[in-house]
Tab-separated table of C-alpha atoms and ligand atoms in Angstrom:
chain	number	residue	atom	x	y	z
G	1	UNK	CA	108.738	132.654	157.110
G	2	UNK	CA	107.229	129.516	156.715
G	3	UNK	CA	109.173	126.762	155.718
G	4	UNK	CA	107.895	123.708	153.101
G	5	UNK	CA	108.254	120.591	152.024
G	6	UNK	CA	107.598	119.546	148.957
G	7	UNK	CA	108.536	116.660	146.295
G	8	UNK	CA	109.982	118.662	143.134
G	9	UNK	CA	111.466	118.020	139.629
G	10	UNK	CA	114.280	120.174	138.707
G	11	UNK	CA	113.831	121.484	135.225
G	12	UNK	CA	116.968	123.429	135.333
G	13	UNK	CA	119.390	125.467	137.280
G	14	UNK	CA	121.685	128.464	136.435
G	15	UNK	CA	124.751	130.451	138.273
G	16	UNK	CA	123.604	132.764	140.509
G	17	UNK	CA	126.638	133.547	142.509
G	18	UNK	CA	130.308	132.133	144.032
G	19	UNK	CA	128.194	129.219	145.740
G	20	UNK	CA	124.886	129.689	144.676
G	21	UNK	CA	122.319	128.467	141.969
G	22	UNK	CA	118.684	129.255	140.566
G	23	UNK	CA	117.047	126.050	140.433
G	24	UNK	CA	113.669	126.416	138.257
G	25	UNK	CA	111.577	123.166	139.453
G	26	UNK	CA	108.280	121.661	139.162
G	27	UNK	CA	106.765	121.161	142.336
G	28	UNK	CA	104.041	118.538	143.403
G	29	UNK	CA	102.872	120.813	146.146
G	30	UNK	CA	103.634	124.155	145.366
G	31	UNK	CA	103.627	124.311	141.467
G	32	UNK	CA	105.966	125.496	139.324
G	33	UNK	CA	108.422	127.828	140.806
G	34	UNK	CA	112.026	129.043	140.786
G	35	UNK	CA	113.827	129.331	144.350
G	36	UNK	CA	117.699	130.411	145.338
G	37	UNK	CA	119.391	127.601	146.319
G	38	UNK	CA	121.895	128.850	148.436
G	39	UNK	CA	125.838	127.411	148.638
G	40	UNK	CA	124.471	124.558	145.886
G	41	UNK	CA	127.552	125.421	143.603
G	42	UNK	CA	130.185	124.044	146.241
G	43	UNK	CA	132.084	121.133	145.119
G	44	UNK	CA	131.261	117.986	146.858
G	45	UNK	CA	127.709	119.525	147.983
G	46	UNK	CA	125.746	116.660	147.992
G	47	UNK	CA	122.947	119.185	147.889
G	48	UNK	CA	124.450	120.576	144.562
G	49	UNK	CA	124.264	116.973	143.395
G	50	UNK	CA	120.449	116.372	143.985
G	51	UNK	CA	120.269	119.429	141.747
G	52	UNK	CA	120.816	117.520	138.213
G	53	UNK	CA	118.369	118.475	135.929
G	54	UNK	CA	115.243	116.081	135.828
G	55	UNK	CA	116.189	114.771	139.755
G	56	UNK	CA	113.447	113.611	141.509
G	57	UNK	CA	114.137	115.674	144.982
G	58	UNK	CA	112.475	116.473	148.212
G	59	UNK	CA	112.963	120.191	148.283
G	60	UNK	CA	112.915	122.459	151.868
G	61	UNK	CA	111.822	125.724	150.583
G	62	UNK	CA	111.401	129.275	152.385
G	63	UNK	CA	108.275	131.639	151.351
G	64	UNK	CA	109.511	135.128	151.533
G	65	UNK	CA	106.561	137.529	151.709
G	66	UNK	CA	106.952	140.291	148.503
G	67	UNK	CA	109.126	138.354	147.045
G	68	UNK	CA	109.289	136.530	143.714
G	69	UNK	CA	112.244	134.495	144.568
G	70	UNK	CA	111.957	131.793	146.889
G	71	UNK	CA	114.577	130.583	148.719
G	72	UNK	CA	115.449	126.467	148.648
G	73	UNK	CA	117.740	125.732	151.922
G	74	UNK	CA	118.495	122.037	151.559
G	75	UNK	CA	116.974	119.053	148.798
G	76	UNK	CA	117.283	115.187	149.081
G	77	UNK	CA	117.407	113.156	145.738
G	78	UNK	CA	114.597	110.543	145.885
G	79	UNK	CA	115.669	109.508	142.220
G	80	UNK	CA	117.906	110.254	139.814
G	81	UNK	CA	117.739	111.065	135.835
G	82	UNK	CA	121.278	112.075	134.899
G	83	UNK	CA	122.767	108.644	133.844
G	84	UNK	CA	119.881	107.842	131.195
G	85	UNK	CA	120.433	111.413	129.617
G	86	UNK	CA	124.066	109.830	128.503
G	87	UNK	CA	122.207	108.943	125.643
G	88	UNK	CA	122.065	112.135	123.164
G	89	UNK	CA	118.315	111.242	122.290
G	90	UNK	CA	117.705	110.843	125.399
G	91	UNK	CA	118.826	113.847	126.914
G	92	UNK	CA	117.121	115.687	123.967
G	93	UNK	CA	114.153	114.113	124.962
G	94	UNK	CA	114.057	115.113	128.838
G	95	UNK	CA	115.400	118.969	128.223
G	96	UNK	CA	112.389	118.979	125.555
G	97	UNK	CA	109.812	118.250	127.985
G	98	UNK	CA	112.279	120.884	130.778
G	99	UNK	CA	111.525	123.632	128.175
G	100	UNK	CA	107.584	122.816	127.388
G	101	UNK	CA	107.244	122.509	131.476
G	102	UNK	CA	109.340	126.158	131.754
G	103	UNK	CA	106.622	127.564	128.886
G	104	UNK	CA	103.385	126.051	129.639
G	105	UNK	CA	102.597	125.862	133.318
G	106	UNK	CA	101.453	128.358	135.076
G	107	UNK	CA	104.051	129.327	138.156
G	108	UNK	CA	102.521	128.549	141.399
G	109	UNK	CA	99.495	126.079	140.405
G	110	UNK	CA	99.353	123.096	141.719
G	111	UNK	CA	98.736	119.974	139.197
G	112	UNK	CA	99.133	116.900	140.712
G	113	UNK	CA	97.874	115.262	137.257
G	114	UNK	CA	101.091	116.862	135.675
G	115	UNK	CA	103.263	115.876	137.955
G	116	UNK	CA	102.637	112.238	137.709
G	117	UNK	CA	102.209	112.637	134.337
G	118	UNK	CA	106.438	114.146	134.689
G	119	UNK	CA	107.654	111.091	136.696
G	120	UNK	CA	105.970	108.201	134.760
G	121	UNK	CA	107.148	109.731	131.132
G	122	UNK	CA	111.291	110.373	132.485
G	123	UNK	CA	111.234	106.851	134.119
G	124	UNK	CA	109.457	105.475	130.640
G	125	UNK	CA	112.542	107.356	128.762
G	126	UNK	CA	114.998	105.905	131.441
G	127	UNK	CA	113.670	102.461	131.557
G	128	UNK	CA	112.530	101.857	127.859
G	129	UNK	CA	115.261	103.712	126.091
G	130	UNK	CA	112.572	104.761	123.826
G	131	UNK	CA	112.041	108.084	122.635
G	132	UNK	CA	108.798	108.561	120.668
G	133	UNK	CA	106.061	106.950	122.523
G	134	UNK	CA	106.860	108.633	126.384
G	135	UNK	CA	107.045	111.766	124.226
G	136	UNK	CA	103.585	111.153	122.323
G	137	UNK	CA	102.310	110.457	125.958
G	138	UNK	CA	103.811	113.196	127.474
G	139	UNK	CA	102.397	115.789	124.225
G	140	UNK	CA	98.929	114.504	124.212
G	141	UNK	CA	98.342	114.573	128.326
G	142	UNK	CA	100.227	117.888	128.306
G	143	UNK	CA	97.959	119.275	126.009
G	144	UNK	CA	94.554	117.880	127.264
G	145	UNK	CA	95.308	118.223	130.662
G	146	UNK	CA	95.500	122.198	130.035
G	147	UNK	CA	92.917	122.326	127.707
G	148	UNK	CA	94.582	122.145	124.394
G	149	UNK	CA	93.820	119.076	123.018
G	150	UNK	CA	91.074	119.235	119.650
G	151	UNK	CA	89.056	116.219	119.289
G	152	UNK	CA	90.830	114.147	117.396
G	153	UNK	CA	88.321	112.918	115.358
G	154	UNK	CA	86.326	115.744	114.070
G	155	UNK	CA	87.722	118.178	111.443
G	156	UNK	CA	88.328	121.518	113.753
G	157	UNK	CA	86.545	123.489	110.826
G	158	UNK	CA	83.440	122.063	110.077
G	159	UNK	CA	83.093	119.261	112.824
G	160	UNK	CA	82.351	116.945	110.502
G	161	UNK	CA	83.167	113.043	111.509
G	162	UNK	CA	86.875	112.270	109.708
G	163	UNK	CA	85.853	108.334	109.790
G	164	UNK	CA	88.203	106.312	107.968
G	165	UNK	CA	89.538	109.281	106.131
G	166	UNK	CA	91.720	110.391	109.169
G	167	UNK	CA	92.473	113.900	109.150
G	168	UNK	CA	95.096	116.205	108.058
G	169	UNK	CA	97.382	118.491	110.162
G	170	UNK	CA	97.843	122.013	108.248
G	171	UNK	CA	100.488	124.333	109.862
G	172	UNK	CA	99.099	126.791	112.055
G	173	UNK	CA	95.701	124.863	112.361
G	174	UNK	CA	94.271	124.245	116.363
G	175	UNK	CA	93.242	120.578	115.076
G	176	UNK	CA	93.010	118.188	112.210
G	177	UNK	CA	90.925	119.387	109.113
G	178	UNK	CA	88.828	117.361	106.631
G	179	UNK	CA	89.800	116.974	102.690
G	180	UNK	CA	87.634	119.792	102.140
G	181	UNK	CA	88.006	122.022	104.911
G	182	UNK	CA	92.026	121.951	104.090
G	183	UNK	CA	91.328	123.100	100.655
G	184	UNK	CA	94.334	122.252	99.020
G	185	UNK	CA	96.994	124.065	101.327
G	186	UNK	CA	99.771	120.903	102.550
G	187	UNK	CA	99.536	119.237	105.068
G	188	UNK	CA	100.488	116.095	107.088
G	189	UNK	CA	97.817	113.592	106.398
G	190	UNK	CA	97.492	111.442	110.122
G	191	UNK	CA	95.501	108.297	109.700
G	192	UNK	CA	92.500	106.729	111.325
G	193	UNK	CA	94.136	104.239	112.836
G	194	UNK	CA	97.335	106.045	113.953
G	195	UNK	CA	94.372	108.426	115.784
G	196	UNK	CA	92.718	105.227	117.398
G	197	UNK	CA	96.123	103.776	118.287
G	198	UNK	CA	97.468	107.337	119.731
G	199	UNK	CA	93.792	107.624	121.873
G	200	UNK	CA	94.137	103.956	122.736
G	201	UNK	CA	97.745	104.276	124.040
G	202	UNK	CA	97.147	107.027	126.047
G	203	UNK	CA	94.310	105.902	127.802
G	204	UNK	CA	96.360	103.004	129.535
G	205	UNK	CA	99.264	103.706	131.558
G	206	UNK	CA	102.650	104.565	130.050
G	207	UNK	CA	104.607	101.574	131.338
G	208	UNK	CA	101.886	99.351	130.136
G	209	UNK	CA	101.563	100.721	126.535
G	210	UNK	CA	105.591	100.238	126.505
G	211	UNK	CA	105.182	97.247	127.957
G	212	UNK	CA	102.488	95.326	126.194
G	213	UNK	CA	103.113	96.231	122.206
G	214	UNK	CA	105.788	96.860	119.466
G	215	UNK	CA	105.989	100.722	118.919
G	216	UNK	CA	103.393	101.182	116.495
G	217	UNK	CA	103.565	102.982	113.014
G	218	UNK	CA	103.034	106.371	112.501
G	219	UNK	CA	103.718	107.732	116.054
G	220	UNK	CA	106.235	109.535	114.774
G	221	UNK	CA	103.413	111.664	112.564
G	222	UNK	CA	101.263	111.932	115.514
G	223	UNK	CA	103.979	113.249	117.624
G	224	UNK	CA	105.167	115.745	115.376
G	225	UNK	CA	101.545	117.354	115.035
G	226	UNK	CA	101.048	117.333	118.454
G	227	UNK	CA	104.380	118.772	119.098
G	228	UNK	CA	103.409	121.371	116.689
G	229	UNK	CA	100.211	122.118	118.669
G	230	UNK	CA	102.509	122.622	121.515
G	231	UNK	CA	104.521	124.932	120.145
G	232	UNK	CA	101.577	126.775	118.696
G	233	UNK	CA	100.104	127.592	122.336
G	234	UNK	CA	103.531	128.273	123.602
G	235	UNK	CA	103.425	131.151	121.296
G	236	UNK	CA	107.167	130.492	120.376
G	237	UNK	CA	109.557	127.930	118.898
G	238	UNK	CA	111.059	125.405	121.029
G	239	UNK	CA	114.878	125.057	121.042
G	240	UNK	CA	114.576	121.620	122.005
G	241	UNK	CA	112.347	120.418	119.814
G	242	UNK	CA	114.313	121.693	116.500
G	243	UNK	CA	117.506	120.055	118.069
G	244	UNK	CA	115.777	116.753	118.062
G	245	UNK	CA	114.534	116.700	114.757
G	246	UNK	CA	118.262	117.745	113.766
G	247	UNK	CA	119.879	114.707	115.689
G	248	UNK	CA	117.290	112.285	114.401
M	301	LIG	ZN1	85.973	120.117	107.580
């Protein structure tokens, strides 16, 4: 039984027994997993501690052969995300990216992409205090990096160029449509230049983005399509992501 170390994000953890907790985490070097971690639930563990969700930990995990559960015998916080998550949006914002990590990537495949693409986007919501942009960042690298993303600035239909027109997001659509490839159903119309300002923002780093401009207009738009796209390749609703549009 060979045991690992590996760097890990706790997405979440549930009651498993007197002392004991399922942690589901996101793993740099072993992917996304869900291990027993065994006496966690004792007071004063300082092991039960590093187990917040959204910690930063170094995790020591056993591989059982036949076994889907793994078991996690110790984990070290290397940095903590509880006291940002004080703040309601906050907190809304990290369990929404918890639940898209629980539905959309793959157990046991390693993505070091995704990973840092985790850390920089929950120290962007702890550091900023802003909500919209990490979570724009954190949609549109979620979805390109597994495949999901259309080109932004065709129309998904007819691949025509949407130019200055922009494009317009219909319910249930895989990408933005043209004027006449929408043919009259509703839809949210996203601009040309909130698509160049979305494509430009994410090409930089997050902290710089943050860092070097005013939150531009019409994120907002832009992250609610792309949070629909998510949803639509999860194949289900996201709890999350209806509580946050309730508390905004
Ligand atoms: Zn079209």
């Amino acid at each position: 039984m060979p045991l690992r170390e590996t760097e890990a994000i706790v997405l979440r953890t549930y009651r498993l027994a007197e002392a004991d907790k399922i942690a589901s985490l996101f793993t740099r070097q072993m992917g996304r997993l869900r291990a027993v971690a065994a006496g966690a639930r004792r007071t004063k563990s300082r092991y039960g501690a590093a187990l917040e969700p959204l910690s930063h930990v170094r995790a020591f995990i056993f591989e059982r052969e036949h076994r889907d559960l793994l078991r996690m015998n110790s984990a070290e916080l290397i940095e903590s995300f509880f006291d940002m998550q004080k703040d309601y949006r906050i907190q809304l914002a990290a369990q929404f990216i918890a639940e898209v990590a629980e539905r959309m990537i793959p157990e046991r495949e390693v993505n070091e992409r995704l990973f840092r693409l985790f850390l920089a986007v929950l120290r962007s919501l702890k550091h900023s205090g802003e909500v919209t942009r990490p979570l724009v960042y954190f949609d549109y690298w979620l979805l390109r990096l597994a495949g999901f993303l259309p080109d932004l600035e065709r129309c998904q239909s007819c691949a025509r160029a949407l130019g200055e027109q922009g494009g317009y997001y219909v319910p249930g659509s895989e990408g933005l449509l043209c004027d006449s490839c929408r043919a009259g159903a509703t839809g949210q119309r996203i601009s040309s230049q909130v698509i160049a300002t979305v494509r430009a923002g994410c090409q930089r780093p997050l902290e710089r983005w943050i860092s070097e401009e005013k939150s531009p207009l019409g994120c907002r738009e832009a992250r609610r399509f792309l949070e629909d796209l998510i949803e639509l390749h999860a194949e289900r609703k996201l709890v999350t992501r209806a509580m946050m549009e309730e508390a905004v």
